[in-house]
């Protein structure tokens, strides 16, 4: 069968990657694979310049041509060598990851619904809403713990780049989503919504 593609978008640290992981765990690796937008970032010297330096929250920071081409290959049933990205250095890694097609391909990223050619490859699109304050607190904790950032640098980048780009590109893209959910609901409500999404995805591959 032709693989089906589900795009999962939302602001930085909105909960979209949590949803992608939930779907992947529910369906299993034999049925589902995740293609992260983050692995398709250009390197530090090629990212568009903005206030505060290179701006990785701008659409021009992402190699959408390669992402679209590789996603199209997966939809046609071909394996790809997916690029990998190193966040501490802001540079693509030299190694790649062999990624094979599965019945469900999840594309996870903040800007994927903004990019029209990529959207046309989706069979279902989801947007995860979350307010700015919560997203900042989550990003602060993650970037200091996982990406070697300082608290001050995270705060500066969020103010100068993340929030303005969210308002300009990410938030407006939710109009292209088939499903919009709020990740600030109670845990039980979120679990209920996530389960309903898994059911919807299961139905499109039957």
N, CA, C and O of each residue as an XYZ file, in Angstrom:
824
protein
N       0.833     -1.196      0.000
C       0.000      0.000      0.000
C       0.868      1.245      0.000
O       2.024      1.211      0.422
N       0.301      2.343     -0.476
C       1.011      3.618     -0.485
C       1.027      4.177      0.941
O      -0.029      4.296      1.563
N       2.198      4.519      1.465
C       2.249      5.097      2.814
C       1.408      6.371      2.916
O       1.292      7.138      1.960
N       0.836      6.572      4.076
C       0.078      7.786      4.368
C       0.938      8.690      5.244
O       1.653      8.218      6.128
N       0.860      9.989      4.990
C       1.702     10.957      5.706
C       0.843     11.823      6.613
O      -0.172     12.377      6.191
N       1.267     11.929      7.862
C       0.583     12.775      8.845
C       1.544     13.869      9.277
O       2.612     13.580      9.817
N       1.174     15.124      9.043
C       1.978     16.259      9.483
C       1.537     16.720     10.855
O       0.347     16.925     11.093
N       2.489     16.886     11.761
C       2.186     17.340     13.122
C       2.972     18.616     13.381
O       4.201     18.597     13.446
N       2.255     19.722     13.528
C       2.899     21.016     13.706
C       2.420     21.688     14.985
O       1.582     21.160     15.715
N       2.981     22.874     15.234
C       2.688     23.631     16.443
C       3.929     24.396     16.828
O       4.996     24.167     16.259
N       3.815     25.289     17.770
C       4.956     26.095     18.182
C       6.042     25.275     18.851
O       5.833     24.119     19.221
N       7.205     25.892     19.000
C       8.314     25.247     19.688
C       7.894     24.838     21.098
O       7.429     25.666     21.882
N       8.064     23.550     21.413
C       7.712     22.985     22.723
C       6.213     23.053     23.020
O       5.801     23.165     24.174
N       5.416     22.984     21.973
C       3.962     22.986     22.158
C       3.439     21.614     22.577
O       2.362     21.505     23.162
N       4.213     20.564     22.272
C       3.766     19.209     22.551
C       3.634     18.367     21.294
O       3.175     17.227     21.363
N       4.030     18.911     20.138
C       3.883     18.173     18.881
C       4.774     16.929     18.841
O       4.345     15.881     18.358
N       6.000     17.033     19.341
C       6.880     15.858     19.343
C       6.387     14.803     20.338
O       6.578     13.607     20.122
N       5.756     15.247     21.424
C       5.141     14.316     22.373
C       4.016     13.550     21.698
O       3.872     12.344     21.898
N       3.217     14.252     20.897
C       2.139     13.596     20.155
C       2.709     12.614     19.136
O       2.216     11.494     19.006
N       3.752     13.036     18.409
C       4.367     12.149     17.420
C       4.892     10.878     18.088
O       4.710      9.780     17.563
N       5.541     11.025     19.241
C       6.066      9.868     19.958
C       4.932      8.965     20.449
O       5.055      7.740     20.430
N       3.837      9.572     20.883
C       2.677      8.800     21.344
C       2.111      7.962     20.206
O       1.818      6.780     20.384
N       1.960      8.574     19.044
C       1.434      7.855     17.879
C       2.384      6.730     17.478
O       1.958      5.612     17.189
N       3.679      7.046     17.466
C       4.684      6.051     17.084
C       4.646      4.856     18.047
O       4.703      3.705     17.615
N       4.550      5.133     19.336
C       4.502      4.055     20.324
C       3.217      3.237     20.191
O       3.220      2.017     20.352
N       2.113      3.941     19.892
C       0.821      3.244     19.793
C       0.774      2.335     18.570
O       0.247      1.225     18.645
N       1.320      2.793     17.447
C       1.270      2.006     16.216
C       2.412      1.004     16.127
O       2.267     -0.073     15.549
N       3.559      1.378     16.711
C       4.724      0.507     16.683
C       5.639      0.821     15.509
O       5.184      1.328     14.484
N       6.927      0.522     15.653
C       7.908      0.862     14.621
C       7.706      0.119     13.303
O       8.224      0.543     12.270
N       6.964     -0.972     13.328
C       6.687     -1.683     12.089
C       5.625     -1.002     11.240
O       5.512     -1.264     10.042
N       4.843     -0.119     11.873
C       3.753      0.562     11.184
C       3.998      2.052     10.988
O       3.283      2.701     10.224
N       5.009      2.603     11.675
C       5.126      4.067     11.740
C       6.586      4.496     11.824
O       7.399      3.836     12.470
N       6.912      5.601     11.170
C       8.251      6.185     11.258
C       8.107      7.702     11.362
O       7.178      8.283     10.801
N       9.030      8.341     12.081
C       8.985      9.795     12.272
C      10.063     10.457     11.426
O      11.218     10.032     11.431
N       9.677     11.498     10.702
C      10.594     12.303      9.907
C      10.604     13.710     10.517
O       9.678     14.482     10.270
N      11.625     14.063     11.308
C      11.626     15.367     11.989
C      12.100     16.497     11.069
O      13.124     16.372     10.396
N      11.358     17.581     11.048
C      11.801     18.770     10.310
C      13.170     19.230     10.800
O      13.979     19.716     10.009
N      13.435     19.083     12.088
C      14.681     19.592     12.677
C      15.931     19.015     12.016
O      16.973     19.669     12.004
N      15.846     17.812     11.471
C      17.021     17.214     10.839
C      17.347     17.837      9.490
O      18.387     17.540      8.901
N      16.475     18.689      9.005
C      16.679     19.310      7.700
C      17.093     20.781      7.794
O      17.011     21.515      6.809
N      17.539     21.210      8.979
C      18.073     22.557      9.111
C      19.352     22.707      8.295
O      20.172     21.792      8.219
N      19.504     23.894      7.683
C      20.791     24.249      7.112
C      21.776     24.506      8.256
O      21.368     24.643      9.409
N      23.061     24.570      7.937
C      24.062     24.826      8.961
C      24.082     26.269      9.420
O      23.380     27.125      8.882
N      24.894     26.515     10.416
C      24.982     27.820     11.072
C      25.224     28.954     10.084
O      24.582     30.000     10.177
N      26.145     28.761      9.134
C      26.471     29.829      8.200
C      25.423     30.076      7.139
O      25.439     31.120      6.487
N      24.494     29.118      6.949
C      23.478     29.245      5.899
C      22.115     29.667      6.419
O      21.217     29.945      5.625
N      21.942     29.720      7.722
C      20.660     30.137      8.288
C      20.461     31.635      8.055
O      21.428     32.396      8.092
N      19.221     32.068      7.816
C      18.978     33.500      7.604
C      19.348     34.308      8.840
O      19.123     33.868      9.968
N      19.909     35.476      8.626
C      20.313     36.331      9.737
C      19.136     37.183     10.200
O      18.315     37.628      9.398
N      19.075     37.396     11.489
C      18.016     38.220     12.052
C      18.488     38.821     13.351
O      19.669     38.727     13.686
N      17.589     39.438     14.086
C      17.935     39.991     15.382
C      18.420     38.872     16.288
O      17.729     37.869     16.465
N      19.589     39.037     16.856
C      20.142     38.019     17.730
C      20.989     36.993     17.016
O      21.469     36.051     17.647
N      21.192     37.149     15.687
C      22.057     36.211     14.967
C      21.278     35.289     14.056
O      20.136     35.591     13.709
N      21.874     34.155     13.654
C      21.203     33.209     12.754
C      19.843     32.786     13.308
O      19.710     32.432     14.479
N      18.845     32.833     12.435
C      17.469     32.600     12.876
C      16.982     31.238     12.383
O      16.650     31.081     11.208
N      16.941     30.258     13.283
C      16.522     28.915     12.915
C      15.014     28.723     13.029
O      14.513     27.617     12.827
N      14.295     29.777     13.346
C      12.831     29.700     13.391
C      12.186     30.306     12.155
O      10.962     30.389     12.061
N      13.012     30.726     11.212
C      12.530     31.263      9.937
C      12.451     30.128      8.926
O      13.304     29.241      8.944
N      11.449     30.127      8.040
C      11.335     29.038      7.054
C      12.581     28.843      6.193
O      12.858     27.725      5.758
N      13.331     29.909      5.943
C      14.521     29.784      5.097
C      15.663     29.036      5.780
O      16.681     28.753      5.149
N      15.503     28.715      7.060
C      16.531     27.945      7.772
C      16.404     26.447      7.516
O      17.270     25.669      7.917
N      15.328     26.047      6.852
C      15.038     24.623      6.648
C      15.202     24.260      5.177
O      14.731     24.981      4.298
N      15.866     23.150      4.915
C      16.027     22.660      3.548
C      14.757     21.907      3.142
O      14.731     20.677      3.103
N      13.709     22.673      2.843
C      12.434     22.069      2.493
C      12.494     21.320      1.166
O      11.742     20.365      0.970
N      13.369     21.730      0.255
C      13.490     21.009     -1.016
C      13.896     19.561     -0.764
O      13.322     18.637     -1.340
N      14.891     19.372      0.102
C      15.341     18.016      0.409
C      14.290     17.259      1.203
O      14.065     16.074      0.954
N      13.643     17.924      2.156
C      12.600     17.274      2.950
C      11.463     16.798      2.048
O      10.990     15.670      2.189
N      11.028     17.646      1.130
C       9.949     17.259      0.211
C      10.380     16.095     -0.679
O       9.620     15.150     -0.888
N      11.595     16.169     -1.197
C      12.085     15.120     -2.095
C      12.181     13.787     -1.375
O      11.784     12.755     -1.915
N      12.710     13.808     -0.148
C      12.855     12.554      0.581
C      11.507     12.002      1.051
O      11.305     10.788      1.079
N      10.590     12.894      1.419
C       9.261     12.424      1.811
C       8.553     11.802      0.604
O       7.877     10.783      0.740
N       8.703     12.405     -0.566
C       8.106     11.845     -1.778
C       8.675     10.451     -2.062
O       7.942      9.554     -2.477
N       9.974     10.271     -1.839
C      10.588      8.957     -2.026
C       9.985      7.927     -1.077
O       9.676      6.806     -1.484
N       9.818      8.311      0.190
C       9.216      7.401      1.164
C       7.792      7.028      0.754
O       7.388      5.872      0.881
N       7.033      8.010      0.263
C       5.654      7.737     -0.158
C       5.615      6.767     -1.339
O       4.645      6.031     -1.523
N       6.686      6.779     -2.135
C       6.764      5.874     -3.277
C       7.324      4.504     -2.896
O       7.457      3.620     -3.743
N       7.649      4.339     -1.617
C       8.107      3.047     -1.142
C       9.608      2.851     -1.122
O      10.086      1.727     -0.968
N      10.368      3.948     -1.279
C      11.829      3.852     -1.302
C      12.427      4.317      0.033
O      11.926      5.253      0.655
N      13.487      3.657      0.453
C      14.213      4.077      1.650
C      15.051      5.312      1.330
O      15.406      5.547      0.175
N      15.362      6.093      2.351
C      16.177      7.292      2.190
C      17.317      7.292      3.201
O      17.270      6.584      4.207
N      18.335      8.088      2.921
C      19.380      8.387      3.902
C      19.055      9.761      4.486
O      19.403     10.794      3.914
N      18.388      9.751      5.622
C      17.924     10.996      6.238
C      19.078     11.751      6.888
O      19.892     11.147      7.587
N      19.161     13.065      6.667
C      20.193     13.837      7.354
C      19.942     13.876      8.852
O      18.816     13.682      9.309
N      20.985     14.125      9.602
C      20.896     14.273     11.050
C      21.496     15.614     11.434
O      22.422     16.093     10.779
N      20.974     16.222     12.493
C      21.391     17.568     12.883
C      21.928     17.578     14.295
O      21.392     16.911     15.180
N      22.991     18.339     14.504
C      23.614     18.444     15.818
C      23.277     19.800     16.436
O      23.797     20.825     15.995
N      22.423     19.815     17.438
C      21.962     21.081     18.008
C      23.038     21.859     18.762
O      23.070     23.084     18.652
N      23.915     21.212     19.516
C      24.946     21.985     20.213
C      25.837     22.812     19.280
O      26.272     23.905     19.644
N      26.111     22.285     18.067
C      26.983     23.008     17.130
C      26.211     23.763     16.057
O      26.806     24.519     15.289
N      24.901     23.572     15.993
C      24.075     24.178     14.940
C      24.526     23.751     13.551
O      24.519     24.560     12.623
N      24.916     22.500     13.398
C      25.424     22.042     12.103
C      24.884     20.640     11.786
O      24.670     19.837     12.695
N      24.666     20.349     10.493
C      24.313     18.975     10.119
C      25.448     18.023     10.478
O      26.621     18.387     10.390
N      25.106     16.824     10.874
C      26.116     15.816     11.158
C      26.642     15.227      9.847
O      25.990     15.326      8.808
N      27.815     14.620      9.906
C      28.362     13.992      8.708
C      27.645     12.681      8.416
O      27.537     12.292      7.253
N      27.155     11.994      9.436
C      26.459     10.739      9.219
C      24.985     10.969      8.909
O      24.427     12.019      9.227
N      24.363      9.972      8.282
C      22.932     10.002      7.984
C      22.274      8.788      8.626
O      22.956      7.937      9.197
N      20.952      8.707      8.533
C      20.215      7.583      9.115
C      19.361      6.932      8.036
O      18.535      7.595      7.408
N      19.557      5.644      7.825
C      18.710      4.927      6.882
C      17.283      4.913      7.415
O      17.026      4.427      8.517
N      16.363      5.448      6.629
C      14.961      5.535      7.034
C      14.116      4.833      5.984
O      14.129      5.219      4.815
N      13.390      3.815      6.389
C      12.592      3.021      5.467
C      11.121      3.408      5.555
O      10.652      3.839      6.609
N      10.394      3.255      4.452
C       8.970      3.619      4.459
C       8.166      2.710      5.382
O       8.499      1.540      5.570
N       7.121      3.260      5.944
C       6.177      2.520      6.773
C       4.763      2.943      6.353
O       4.609      3.959      5.675
N       3.736      2.189      6.738
C       2.368      2.583      6.372
C       2.013      4.002      6.803
O       1.266      4.698      6.114
N       2.559      4.436      7.964
C       2.339      5.808      8.431
C       3.688      6.507      8.585
O       4.590      6.010      9.260
N       3.806      7.668      7.945
C       4.996      8.509      8.076
C       4.571      9.778      8.797
O       3.713     10.515      8.311
N       5.165     10.033      9.949
C       4.863     11.237     10.726
C       5.920     12.295     10.434
O       7.113     12.044     10.607
N       5.495     13.467      9.995
C       6.410     14.592      9.786
C       6.145     15.593     10.896
O       5.032     16.100     11.036
N       7.176     15.874     11.688
C       7.045     16.668     12.909
C       7.873     17.943     12.766
O       9.079     17.866     12.532
N       7.238     19.132     12.903
C       8.016     20.362     12.817
C       7.172     21.614     12.934
O       5.975     21.601     12.648
N       7.809     22.698     13.359
C       7.065     23.934     13.611
C       6.598     24.610     12.327
O       5.600     25.331     12.344
N       7.297     24.395     11.216
C       7.025     25.152      9.989
C       6.440     24.312      8.868
O       6.284     24.804      7.750
N       6.115     23.061      9.139
C       5.725     22.159      8.053
C       4.372     22.512      7.427
O       4.142     22.188      6.262
N       3.480     23.161      8.163
C       2.204     23.561      7.584
C       2.286     24.912      6.895
O       1.358     25.313      6.193
N       3.390     25.611      7.092
C       3.609     26.878      6.392
C       4.050     26.635      4.950
O       3.788     27.457      4.072
N       4.712     25.517      4.709
C       5.323     25.250      3.408
C       4.334     24.496      2.508
O       4.048     23.321      2.740
N       3.818     25.177      1.486
C       2.747     24.620      0.656
C       3.142     23.331     -0.074
O       2.354     22.386     -0.058
N       4.315     23.237     -0.712
C       4.662     21.981     -1.395
C       4.717     20.784     -0.449
O       4.356     19.670     -0.829
N       5.169     21.017      0.786
C       5.197     19.935      1.768
C       3.791     19.558      2.194
O       3.476     18.375      2.322
N       2.946     20.549      2.414
C       1.557     20.285      2.819
C       0.841     19.375      1.829
O       0.022     18.540      2.215
N       1.159     19.545      0.548
C       0.470     18.757     -0.469
C       0.800     17.267     -0.395
O       0.109     16.444     -0.996
N       1.850     16.926      0.337
C       2.218     15.523      0.510
C       1.532     14.883      1.717
O       1.641     13.674      1.924
N       0.822     15.693      2.520
C       0.188     15.179      3.734
C      -1.191     14.599      3.415
O      -1.931     15.131      2.587
N      -1.514     13.502      4.090
C      -2.859     12.935      4.027
C      -3.709     13.401      5.201
O      -4.938     13.378      5.136
N      -3.047     13.825      6.272
C      -3.724     14.349      7.458
C      -2.771     15.320      8.128
O      -1.571     15.058      8.210
N      -3.295     16.439      8.608
C      -2.427     17.410      9.283
C      -3.028     17.806     10.622
O      -4.241     17.963     10.760
N      -2.139     17.965     11.613
C      -2.541     18.257     12.993
C      -1.742     19.444     13.487
O      -0.547     19.551     13.211
N      -2.393     20.337     14.217
C      -1.708     21.473     14.836
C      -1.946     21.424     16.334
O      -3.080     21.281     16.790
N      -0.849     21.545     17.106
C      -0.929     21.504     18.566
C      -0.764     22.922     19.108
O       0.287     23.541     18.937
N      -1.795     23.423     19.752
C      -1.768     24.780     20.299
C      -1.217     24.780     21.727
O      -1.402     23.826     22.482
N      -0.531     25.882     22.077
C      -0.007     26.047     23.431
C       0.428     27.496     23.571
O       1.009     28.052     22.639
N       0.162     28.126     24.718
C       0.481     29.546     24.828
C       1.981     29.786     24.988
O       2.749     28.876     25.301
N       2.367     31.025     24.767
C       3.776     31.393     24.722
C       4.497     31.128     26.042
O       5.626     30.638     26.035
N       3.872     31.440     27.164
C       4.519     31.277     28.467
C       4.875     29.821     28.730
O       5.987     29.520     29.166
N       3.946     28.926     28.468
C       4.195     27.497     28.703
C       5.272     26.994     27.763
O       6.154     26.242     28.177
N       5.214     27.398     26.501
C       6.224     26.955     25.540
C       7.623     27.438     25.933
O       8.604     26.711     25.777
N       7.704     28.668     26.445
C       9.005     29.169     26.877
C       9.554     28.357     28.048
O      10.728     27.987     28.043
N       8.733     28.079     29.037
C       9.199     27.320     30.201
C       9.678     25.930     29.793
O      10.690     25.442     30.294
N       8.951     25.305     28.889
C       9.361     23.977     28.412
C      10.673     24.062     27.627
O      11.555     23.217     27.783
N      10.790     25.084     26.787
C      11.998     25.220     25.965
C      13.210     25.529     26.835
O      14.299     25.011     26.591
N      13.028     26.359     27.832
C      14.125     26.693     28.740
C      14.672     25.430     29.395
O      15.883     25.213     29.429
N      13.780     24.609     29.907
C      14.209     23.379     30.577
C      14.893     22.423     29.590
O      15.924     21.832     29.911
N      14.322     22.273     28.397
C      14.872     21.345     27.410
C      16.221     21.787     26.875
O      17.156     20.989     26.806
N      16.329     23.064     26.493
C      17.556     23.521     25.838
C      18.749     23.560     26.789
O      19.882     23.320     26.370
N      18.506     23.858     28.052
C      19.600     23.839     29.027
C      20.027     22.405     29.296
O      21.220     22.120     29.404
N      19.057     21.501     29.405
C      19.359     20.104     29.733
C      19.934     19.337     28.542
O      20.893     18.581     28.700
N      19.354     19.524     27.344
C      19.688     18.661     26.211
C      20.592     19.300     25.170
O      21.294     18.587     24.453
N      20.596     20.624     25.067
C      21.261     21.247     23.932
C      22.409     22.173     24.316
O      22.932     22.900     23.471
N      22.797     22.149     25.575
C      23.968     22.894     25.996
C      23.819     24.398     25.996
O      24.813     25.117     25.895
N      22.588     24.892     26.106
C      22.351     26.335     26.097
C      22.384     26.891     27.534
O      22.213     26.153     28.505
N      22.604     28.185     27.639
C      22.456     28.851     28.930
C      21.040     29.396     29.040
O      20.365     29.609     28.033
N      20.594     29.622     30.276
C      19.241     30.135     30.476
C      19.070     31.494     29.800
O      18.025     31.769     29.211
N      20.100     32.348     29.885
C      20.005     33.678     29.287
C      19.929     33.597     27.764
O      19.172     34.344     27.144
N      20.699     32.704     27.160
C      20.663     32.579     25.696
C      19.308     32.059     25.231
O      18.802     32.486     24.193
N      18.722     31.148     25.984
C      17.396     30.630     25.625
C      16.360     31.744     25.697
O      15.510     31.877     24.816
N      16.443     32.532     26.747
C      15.499     33.640     26.921
C      15.639     34.666     25.793
O      14.642     35.174     25.282
N      16.890     34.967     25.408
C      17.125     35.953     24.364
C      16.623     35.469     23.004
O      15.969     36.212     22.272
N      16.937     34.221     22.679
C      16.505     33.664     21.394
C      14.981     33.576     21.330
O      14.385     33.836     20.285
N      14.365     33.215     22.429
C      12.908     33.114     22.442
C      12.269     34.482     22.199
O      11.293     34.601     21.458
N      12.830     35.501     22.828
C      12.290     36.858     22.679
C      12.545     37.431     21.300
O      11.656     38.029     20.695
N      13.778     37.246     20.793
C      14.166     37.872     19.527
C      13.708     37.112     18.295
O      13.467     37.710     17.247
N      13.587     35.778     18.416
C      13.344     34.980     17.219
C      12.140     34.036     17.340
O      11.247     34.059     16.493
N      12.116     33.217     18.380
C      11.096     32.168     18.471
C       9.682     32.750     18.484
O       8.840     32.352     17.679
N       9.423     33.679     19.384
C       8.077     34.248     19.493
C       7.676     35.049     18.249
O       6.572     34.857     17.741
N       8.540     35.942     17.741
C       8.158     36.679     16.519
C       7.901     35.770     15.325
O       6.953     35.995     14.572
N       8.740     34.736     15.137
C       8.541     33.818     14.015
C       7.300     32.950     14.219
O       6.627     32.578     13.258
N       7.005     32.631     15.480
C       5.781     31.882     15.764
C       4.561     32.688     15.327
O       3.659     32.171     14.667
N       4.552     33.966     15.710
C       3.409     34.818     15.368
C       3.292     35.041     13.859
O       2.188     35.164     13.329
N       4.424     35.093     13.180
C       4.417     35.403     11.749
C       4.161     34.180     10.869
O       3.447     34.276      9.871
N       4.733     33.036     11.230
C       4.680     31.877     10.350
C       3.948     30.663     10.931
O       3.185     29.997     10.231
N       4.186     30.382     12.216
C       3.695     29.119     12.781
C       2.212     29.195     13.112
O       1.417     28.395     12.619
N       1.844     30.157     13.948
C       0.442     30.274     14.376
C      -0.525     30.401     13.195
O      -1.558     29.731     13.190
N      -0.224     31.242     12.188
C      -1.155     31.340     11.058
C      -1.317     30.043     10.278
O      -2.331     29.848      9.606
N      -0.323     29.148     10.359
C      -0.378     27.919      9.560
C      -1.392     26.916     10.082
O      -1.683     25.927      9.410
N      -1.940     27.157     11.284
C      -2.913     26.213     11.819
C      -4.187     26.171     10.990
O      -4.973     25.230     11.102
N      -4.397     27.194     10.151
C      -5.585     27.198      9.293
C      -5.543     26.054      8.278
O      -6.569     25.690      7.704
N      -4.359     25.494      8.061
C      -4.221     24.385      7.118
C      -4.402     23.019      7.789
O      -4.375     21.992      7.111
N      -4.583     22.999      9.098
C      -4.668     21.732      9.826
C      -6.062     21.126      9.743
O      -7.065     21.840      9.756
N      -6.110     19.813      9.657
C      -7.388     19.098      9.706
C      -7.874     18.960     11.148
O      -9.075     18.932     11.414
N      -6.911     18.875     12.076
C      -7.223     18.716     13.496
C      -6.392     19.715     14.289
O      -5.184     19.817     14.073
N      -7.015     20.454     15.203
C      -6.304     21.367     16.101
C      -6.612     20.943     17.536
O      -7.774     20.812     17.920
N      -5.552     20.732     18.325
C      -5.751     20.355     19.718
C      -4.988     21.319     20.627
O      -4.060     22.002     20.193
N      -5.399     21.356     21.892
C      -4.768     22.219     22.891
C      -4.005     21.344     23.880
O      -4.603     20.526     24.580
N      -2.680     21.517     23.936
C      -1.868     20.661     24.805
C      -1.883     21.099     26.266
O      -1.225     20.477     27.100
N      -2.622     22.158     26.589
C      -2.674     22.628     27.976
C      -3.901     22.102     28.730
O      -4.209     22.570     29.826
N      -4.588     21.140     28.142
C      -5.708     20.528     28.826
C      -5.197     19.600     29.938
O      -3.993     19.399     30.098
N      -6.123     19.056     30.683
C      -5.757     18.091     31.717
C      -5.131     16.872     31.067
O      -5.347     16.602     29.886
N      -4.352     16.137     31.850
C      -3.680     14.949     31.319
C      -4.676     13.948     30.768
O      -4.423     13.322     29.739
N      -5.810     13.789     31.442
C      -6.810     12.824     30.984
C      -7.422     13.252     29.651
O      -7.683     12.419     28.784
N      -7.648     14.566     29.497
C      -8.214     15.067     28.244
C      -7.218     14.933     27.099
O      -7.590     14.581     25.980
N      -5.941     15.218     27.388
C      -4.909     15.079     26.362
C      -4.807     13.622     25.912
O      -4.730     13.342     24.716
N      -4.808     12.696     26.872
C      -4.742     11.275     26.536
C      -5.928     10.864     25.680
O      -5.788     10.077     24.745
N      -7.091     11.400     26.004
C      -8.302     11.101     25.228
C      -8.177     11.609     23.798
O      -8.540     10.912     22.850
N      -7.653     12.844     23.645
C      -7.488     13.416     22.308
C      -6.428     12.661     21.523
O      -6.607     12.387     20.336
N      -5.323     12.323     22.183
C      -4.261     11.573     21.514
C      -4.791     10.219     21.033
O      -4.489      9.787     19.921
N      -5.575      9.562     21.869
C      -6.131      8.260     21.505
C      -7.074      8.383     20.310
O      -7.093      7.516     19.437
N      -7.852      9.459     20.276
C      -8.766      9.686     19.158
C      -7.986      9.916     17.860
O      -8.409      9.476     16.791
N      -6.849     10.604     17.959
C      -6.017     10.831     16.784
C      -5.428      9.520     16.278
O      -5.405      9.272     15.072
N      -4.956      8.689     17.186
C      -4.435      7.376     16.782
C      -5.518      6.577     16.055
O      -5.237      5.920     15.053
N      -6.740      6.630     16.553
C      -7.848      5.927     15.911
C      -8.082      6.465     14.506
O      -8.298      5.695     13.571
N      -8.040      7.797     14.356
C      -8.232      8.405     13.033
C      -7.140      7.966     12.064
O      -7.406      7.688     10.895
N      -5.904      7.909     12.568
C      -4.791      7.503     11.719
C      -4.901      6.038     11.335
O      -4.616      5.664     10.197
N      -5.312      5.214     12.282
C      -5.480      3.791     11.995
C      -6.514      3.580     10.893
O      -6.369      2.689     10.055
N      -7.552      4.403     10.902
C      -8.621      4.270      9.915
C      -8.156      4.590      8.496
O      -8.673      4.022      7.533
N      -7.177      5.502      8.358
C      -6.770      5.882      7.002
C      -5.847      4.863      6.360
O      -5.564      4.951      5.165
N      -5.367      3.884      7.147
C      -4.523      2.851      6.545
C      -5.246      1.517      6.436
O      -4.653      0.514      6.040
N      -6.520      1.506      6.785
C      -7.278      0.261      6.679
C      -7.940      0.137      5.299
O      -8.621     -0.851      5.027
